[in-house]
Amino acid sequence: MPYEQRPEVEITEIANDTTGERVKFILKNCDLAMSNSLRRVMIAEVPTLAIDWVAMEINTTVLHDEFLAHRLGMIPLTSDLVNKFDYARDCKCEANGCDNCAVQLQLDVRNDSEEPMSVTTEHLLSDFDEDTGRVVPVTSRKTAGSSEYDDDQDHILIVRLKKGQRLKLRALARKGTGKEHAKWIPVCGLGFEYDPDNALRHTTYELASEWPKSEYSALKDDPDKHQADFDPEGKADSTYFNVESTGALSPEDIVISATNVLSLKLSELRFHLKHIMGT
């Protein structure tokens, strides 16, 4: 077909260090609308696991139940096994939380010392275990090449206890997507750029000299030129992605999962169009 495009991917960086987990890549020979669709799917439709139900048994902390439940829901959980679970709405247990659709986590901490005590994600324990790892807060995941769970991470603070205070709760982590709630979004940042030197003039620089140049700019070696000449015939057919993960999934898995979701949506669209057209 004359309008058929053959997209190409050039991976420029894969990192997993103190600055976070990220992958940078260039999507070439691809329509801007399709590139933007991939971006939106990475944010809103890649499934992860997050705490979705909390039962407070004892809470004598300074924070009320709803506040703590919200904090727990926003803790990113390792979601490498997310495809082993059903969505709660599709499960035969009718969202009561069985092994097919939920992971149970527990927390029971009491401060008997005189000093204030921090309750963190280190105290949030999971009942689920598989050969490939458990569903735990990302700060408690296994380190690369290790069979042990990492205790040297900077754990996420949940609440602080003074002497005599106690927090005991049960929680269920369920499968979901970002379009249902932000706690299921797998990315903490998603850079998306298609015109590094503003040749298409999709934006206007009020003071071009004060606008920082893109890392993908072709004008880095020209300090006196801050944007490319206007190209009225230009097309945005290359998109620069910078995918930063929350830790729930690796950046590579986020991109692959997003392409699978997008491919499925397009297949469903093709099926329904064929049905409507009677072909």
Short mmCIF file of C-alpha atoms in Angstrom, two decimals:
data_model
loop_
_atom_site.label_atom_id
_atom_site.label_comp_id
_atom_site.label_asym_id
_atom_site.label_seq_id
_atom_site.Cartn_x
_atom_site.Cartn_y
_atom_site.Cartn_z
CA MET A 1 0.00 0.00 0.00
CA PRO A 2 1.37 3.45 -0.89
CA TYR A 3 0.55 4.91 2.55
CA GLU A 4 1.98 2.03 4.52
CA GLN A 5 4.75 2.99 6.94
CA ARG A 6 7.42 0.75 8.36
CA PRO A 7 8.34 2.14 11.77
CA GLU A 8 11.85 1.67 13.11
CA VAL A 9 13.06 1.88 16.70
CA GLU A 10 16.49 3.11 17.71
CA ILE A 11 17.26 2.56 21.41
CA THR A 12 19.60 5.27 22.65
CA GLU A 13 19.79 4.47 26.36
CA ILE A 14 18.73 1.85 28.89
CA ALA A 15 19.54 2.75 32.48
CA ASN A 16 18.93 1.30 35.92
CA ASP A 17 20.96 3.35 38.38
CA THR A 18 20.63 5.85 41.21
CA THR A 19 18.77 8.24 38.92
CA GLY A 20 16.04 5.68 38.24
CA GLU A 21 14.93 3.13 35.68
CA ARG A 22 14.48 4.51 32.20
CA VAL A 23 14.73 3.75 28.51
CA LYS A 24 15.23 6.29 25.75
CA PHE A 25 14.42 5.48 22.15
CA ILE A 26 13.59 7.12 18.82
CA LEU A 27 10.52 5.95 16.91
CA LYS A 28 11.19 6.64 13.23
CA ASN A 29 8.96 6.53 10.13
CA CYS A 30 5.89 6.70 12.31
CA ASP A 31 2.92 9.02 12.16
CA LEU A 32 2.69 11.51 15.03
CA ALA A 33 -0.82 10.33 15.87
CA MET A 34 0.39 6.76 16.29
CA SER A 35 3.36 7.86 18.39
CA ASN A 36 1.06 9.86 20.64
CA SER A 37 -1.26 6.85 20.93
CA LEU A 38 1.68 4.80 22.19
CA ARG A 39 2.46 7.51 24.74
CA ARG A 40 -1.12 7.61 26.00
CA VAL A 41 -1.32 3.82 26.27
CA MET A 42 1.92 3.68 28.29
CA ILE A 43 0.38 6.10 30.78
CA ALA A 44 -3.22 4.93 30.92
CA GLU A 45 -3.60 1.34 29.76
CA VAL A 46 -0.58 -0.72 30.86
CA PRO A 47 -1.80 -2.81 33.84
CA THR A 48 0.02 -2.90 37.16
CA LEU A 49 -0.78 -3.92 40.74
CA ALA A 50 -1.67 -1.44 43.48
CA ILE A 51 -3.39 -1.54 46.86
CA ASP A 52 -7.10 -1.07 46.26
CA TRP A 53 -8.70 -2.20 49.55
CA VAL A 54 -7.59 -1.64 53.14
CA ALA A 55 -9.06 -2.94 56.40
CA MET A 56 -7.80 -1.06 59.44
CA GLU A 57 -7.82 -3.29 62.52
CA ILE A 58 -5.92 -1.00 64.91
CA ASN A 59 -4.95 2.59 64.21
CA THR A 60 -3.82 4.76 67.11
CA THR A 61 -1.56 6.93 64.94
CA VAL A 62 -2.03 10.64 64.30
CA LEU A 63 -3.35 9.94 60.77
CA HIS A 64 -6.93 8.86 60.19
CA ASP A 65 -7.84 5.66 58.30
CA GLU A 66 -8.68 7.28 54.95
CA PHE A 67 -5.41 9.23 54.90
CA LEU A 68 -3.37 6.08 55.50
CA ALA A 69 -5.38 4.09 52.95
CA HIS A 70 -4.61 6.71 50.32
CA ARG A 71 -0.89 6.66 51.15
CA LEU A 72 -0.84 2.88 50.90
CA GLY A 73 -2.60 2.98 47.53
CA MET A 74 0.07 5.24 46.07
CA ILE A 75 2.96 2.90 47.00
CA PRO A 76 4.25 1.27 43.77
CA LEU A 77 4.29 -2.53 43.95
CA THR A 78 6.37 -4.93 41.87
CA SER A 79 4.10 -5.97 39.00
CA ASP A 80 6.20 -8.42 36.99
CA LEU A 81 3.50 -11.02 37.67
CA VAL A 82 0.54 -8.78 36.81
CA ASN A 83 -0.52 -10.94 33.86
CA LYS A 84 -1.08 -13.88 36.23
CA PHE A 85 -4.02 -11.99 37.76
CA ASP A 86 -7.55 -11.25 36.56
CA TYR A 87 -9.17 -7.87 36.86
CA ALA A 88 -11.39 -7.85 39.95
CA ARG A 89 -14.42 -6.97 37.81
CA ASP A 90 -13.88 -10.13 35.72
CA CYS A 91 -13.11 -12.53 38.56
CA LYS A 92 -15.58 -15.23 39.65
CA CYS A 93 -15.11 -14.22 43.29
CA GLU A 94 -17.04 -11.01 42.48
CA ALA A 95 -14.22 -8.75 43.70
CA ASN A 96 -14.01 -10.34 47.16
CA GLY A 97 -10.27 -10.85 46.72
CA CYS A 98 -9.29 -14.41 45.81
CA ASP A 99 -5.85 -15.66 44.73
CA ASN A 100 -6.78 -15.14 41.08
CA CYS A 101 -7.39 -11.40 41.33
CA ALA A 102 -5.68 -10.08 44.46
CA VAL A 103 -2.60 -10.23 46.66
CA GLN A 104 -2.97 -9.85 50.40
CA LEU A 105 -0.52 -7.65 52.30
CA GLN A 106 -0.27 -7.18 56.05
CA LEU A 107 1.22 -4.62 58.38
CA ASP A 108 1.40 -4.81 62.18
CA VAL A 109 3.75 -2.42 63.97
CA ARG A 110 3.78 -1.19 67.57
CA ASN A 111 6.25 1.25 69.09
CA ASP A 112 7.30 0.23 72.62
CA SER A 113 10.37 2.47 72.76
CA GLU A 114 10.74 6.02 73.95
CA GLU A 115 11.94 7.23 70.55
CA PRO A 116 9.58 7.94 67.63
CA MET A 117 9.41 5.05 65.16
CA SER A 118 9.01 5.20 61.38
CA VAL A 119 6.58 2.78 59.74
CA THR A 120 7.73 2.24 56.16
CA THR A 121 7.17 -0.04 53.21
CA GLU A 122 9.70 -2.40 54.82
CA HIS A 123 6.94 -3.39 57.28
CA LEU A 124 4.39 -4.09 54.53
CA LEU A 125 4.52 -7.86 54.00
CA SER A 126 3.07 -9.87 51.14
CA ASP A 127 1.49 -13.33 51.34
CA PHE A 128 2.10 -14.03 47.66
CA ASP A 129 5.23 -15.81 46.46
CA GLU A 130 6.23 -17.24 43.08
CA ASP A 131 9.45 -18.67 41.72
CA THR A 132 10.11 -15.37 39.93
CA GLY A 133 9.54 -13.17 42.97
CA ARG A 134 6.88 -11.77 45.25
CA VAL A 135 4.52 -8.84 44.97
CA VAL A 136 6.11 -6.31 47.33
CA PRO A 137 6.73 -2.56 47.46
CA VAL A 138 9.34 -1.65 44.87
CA THR A 139 11.72 -0.58 47.66
CA SER A 140 11.73 -4.19 48.91
CA ARG A 141 12.37 -5.93 45.59
CA LYS A 142 15.27 -8.26 44.87
CA THR A 143 18.46 -6.67 43.66
CA ALA A 144 19.84 -7.78 40.31
CA GLY A 145 21.63 -11.10 40.55
CA SER A 146 20.56 -11.66 44.16
CA SER A 147 18.19 -14.25 45.63
CA GLU A 148 17.58 -12.08 48.67
CA TYR A 149 15.26 -9.14 49.05
CA ASP A 150 17.07 -5.82 49.47
CA ASP A 151 17.02 -4.33 52.97
CA ASP A 152 19.30 -1.40 52.15
CA GLN A 153 16.80 0.57 50.08
CA ASP A 154 15.35 3.93 51.08
CA HIS A 155 11.93 2.70 52.12
CA ILE A 156 8.85 4.88 51.71
CA LEU A 157 7.56 6.43 54.91
CA ILE A 158 3.93 5.61 55.76
CA VAL A 159 3.55 7.13 59.24
CA ARG A 160 5.51 7.74 62.44
CA LEU A 161 4.58 6.26 65.81
CA LYS A 162 5.23 7.61 69.26
CA LYS A 163 5.47 5.33 72.29
CA GLY A 164 2.42 3.10 72.71
CA GLN A 165 0.97 3.73 69.25
CA ARG A 166 0.17 0.85 66.93
CA LEU A 167 -0.87 0.30 63.34
CA LYS A 168 -2.34 -3.00 62.21
CA LEU A 169 -4.04 -3.53 58.87
CA ARG A 170 -4.77 -5.87 56.00
CA ALA A 171 -4.75 -4.77 52.38
CA LEU A 172 -5.51 -6.21 48.95
CA ALA A 173 -3.50 -5.30 45.87
CA ARG A 174 -5.44 -5.61 42.64
CA LYS A 175 -4.80 -5.28 38.93
CA GLY A 176 -5.74 -2.01 37.27
CA THR A 177 -4.77 0.67 34.76
CA GLY A 178 -3.97 4.35 34.94
CA LYS A 179 -7.24 5.43 33.36
CA GLU A 180 -9.02 4.02 36.42
CA HIS A 181 -6.73 5.67 39.00
CA ALA A 182 -3.29 7.29 38.99
CA LYS A 183 -1.94 4.68 41.44
CA TRP A 184 -1.85 2.15 38.58
CA ILE A 185 0.22 4.36 36.24
CA PRO A 186 3.54 2.53 35.61
CA VAL A 187 5.53 5.62 34.61
CA CYS A 188 6.62 8.51 36.81
CA GLY A 189 7.73 10.53 33.80
CA LEU A 190 7.32 10.13 30.06
CA GLY A 191 9.26 12.48 27.81
CA PHE A 192 7.76 12.92 24.33
CA GLU A 193 9.39 15.11 21.69
CA TYR A 194 8.99 15.26 17.93
CA ASP A 195 10.52 18.58 16.81
CA PRO A 196 13.74 19.24 18.76
CA ASP A 197 14.65 22.43 16.87
CA ASN A 198 11.12 23.79 16.34
CA ALA A 199 11.36 23.58 12.55
CA LEU A 200 7.61 22.98 12.30
CA ARG A 201 6.80 26.04 14.45
CA HIS A 202 4.23 24.16 16.55
CA THR A 203 5.26 26.49 19.36
CA THR A 204 6.51 30.06 19.54
CA TYR A 205 9.61 31.04 21.49
CA GLU A 206 9.05 34.42 23.10
CA LEU A 207 12.77 34.66 23.80
CA ALA A 208 14.44 31.96 21.73
CA SER A 209 17.86 32.62 23.28
CA GLU A 210 16.51 31.66 26.73
CA TRP A 211 14.89 28.43 25.56
CA PRO A 212 17.03 25.39 26.47
CA LYS A 213 18.10 23.27 23.55
CA SER A 214 16.90 19.70 23.34
CA GLU A 215 19.37 16.87 23.89
CA TYR A 216 18.35 15.77 20.38
CA SER A 217 19.01 19.19 18.83
CA ALA A 218 21.06 19.38 15.63
CA LEU A 219 22.13 22.89 16.63
CA LYS A 220 24.16 22.08 19.73
CA ASP A 221 27.38 23.25 18.11
CA ASP A 222 25.87 26.54 16.97
CA PRO A 223 25.55 28.79 20.04
CA ASP A 224 24.08 31.67 18.01
CA LYS A 225 21.22 29.68 16.50
CA HIS A 226 18.40 28.69 18.83
CA GLN A 227 15.89 27.15 16.44
CA ALA A 228 15.91 25.70 12.95
CA ASP A 229 14.63 27.53 9.91
CA PHE A 230 10.90 27.11 9.34
CA ASP A 231 10.14 24.08 7.16
CA PRO A 232 6.56 24.38 5.81
CA GLU A 233 6.85 20.98 4.11
CA GLY A 234 8.29 19.21 7.13
CA LYS A 235 6.61 16.24 8.78
CA ALA A 236 6.84 14.93 12.33
CA ASP A 237 7.81 11.35 11.49
CA SER A 238 10.38 10.78 14.26
CA THR A 239 9.48 10.85 17.93
CA TYR A 240 11.90 10.86 20.87
CA PHE A 241 10.74 8.97 23.95
CA ASN A 242 12.13 8.98 27.49
CA VAL A 243 10.25 6.43 29.59
CA GLU A 244 10.90 6.54 33.35
CA SER A 245 9.41 3.76 35.44
CA THR A 246 7.98 3.92 38.96
CA GLY A 247 9.67 0.56 39.52
CA ALA A 248 6.47 -1.46 39.22
CA LEU A 249 7.57 -2.65 35.78
CA SER A 250 10.84 -2.26 33.94
CA PRO A 251 10.78 0.50 31.27
CA GLU A 252 11.29 -2.13 28.59
CA ASP A 253 8.26 -4.10 29.80
CA ILE A 254 6.16 -0.92 29.85
CA VAL A 255 6.95 -0.21 26.19
CA ILE A 256 6.37 -3.82 25.11
CA SER A 257 3.12 -4.05 27.07
CA ALA A 258 1.93 -0.76 25.57
CA THR A 259 2.60 -1.94 22.01
CA ASN A 260 0.66 -5.15 22.73
CA VAL A 261 -2.29 -3.19 24.11
CA LEU A 262 -2.25 -0.79 21.15
CA SER A 263 -2.02 -3.66 18.67
CA LEU A 264 -5.03 -5.36 20.29
CA LYS A 265 -7.08 -2.14 20.16
CA LEU A 266 -6.27 -1.68 16.48
CA SER A 267 -7.17 -5.31 15.73
CA GLU A 268 -10.53 -4.84 17.44
CA LEU A 269 -11.11 -1.64 15.45
CA ARG A 270 -10.32 -3.44 12.19
CA PHE A 271 -12.70 -6.27 13.10
CA HIS A 272 -15.60 -3.91 13.84
CA LEU A 273 -14.97 -1.84 10.70
CA LYS A 274 -15.04 -5.00 8.58
CA HIS A 275 -18.27 -6.04 10.28
CA ILE A 276 -19.88 -2.65 9.58
CA MET A 277 -18.74 -2.64 5.95
CA GLY A 278 -19.88 -6.24 5.51
CA THR A 279 -16.56 -7.55 4.24
#
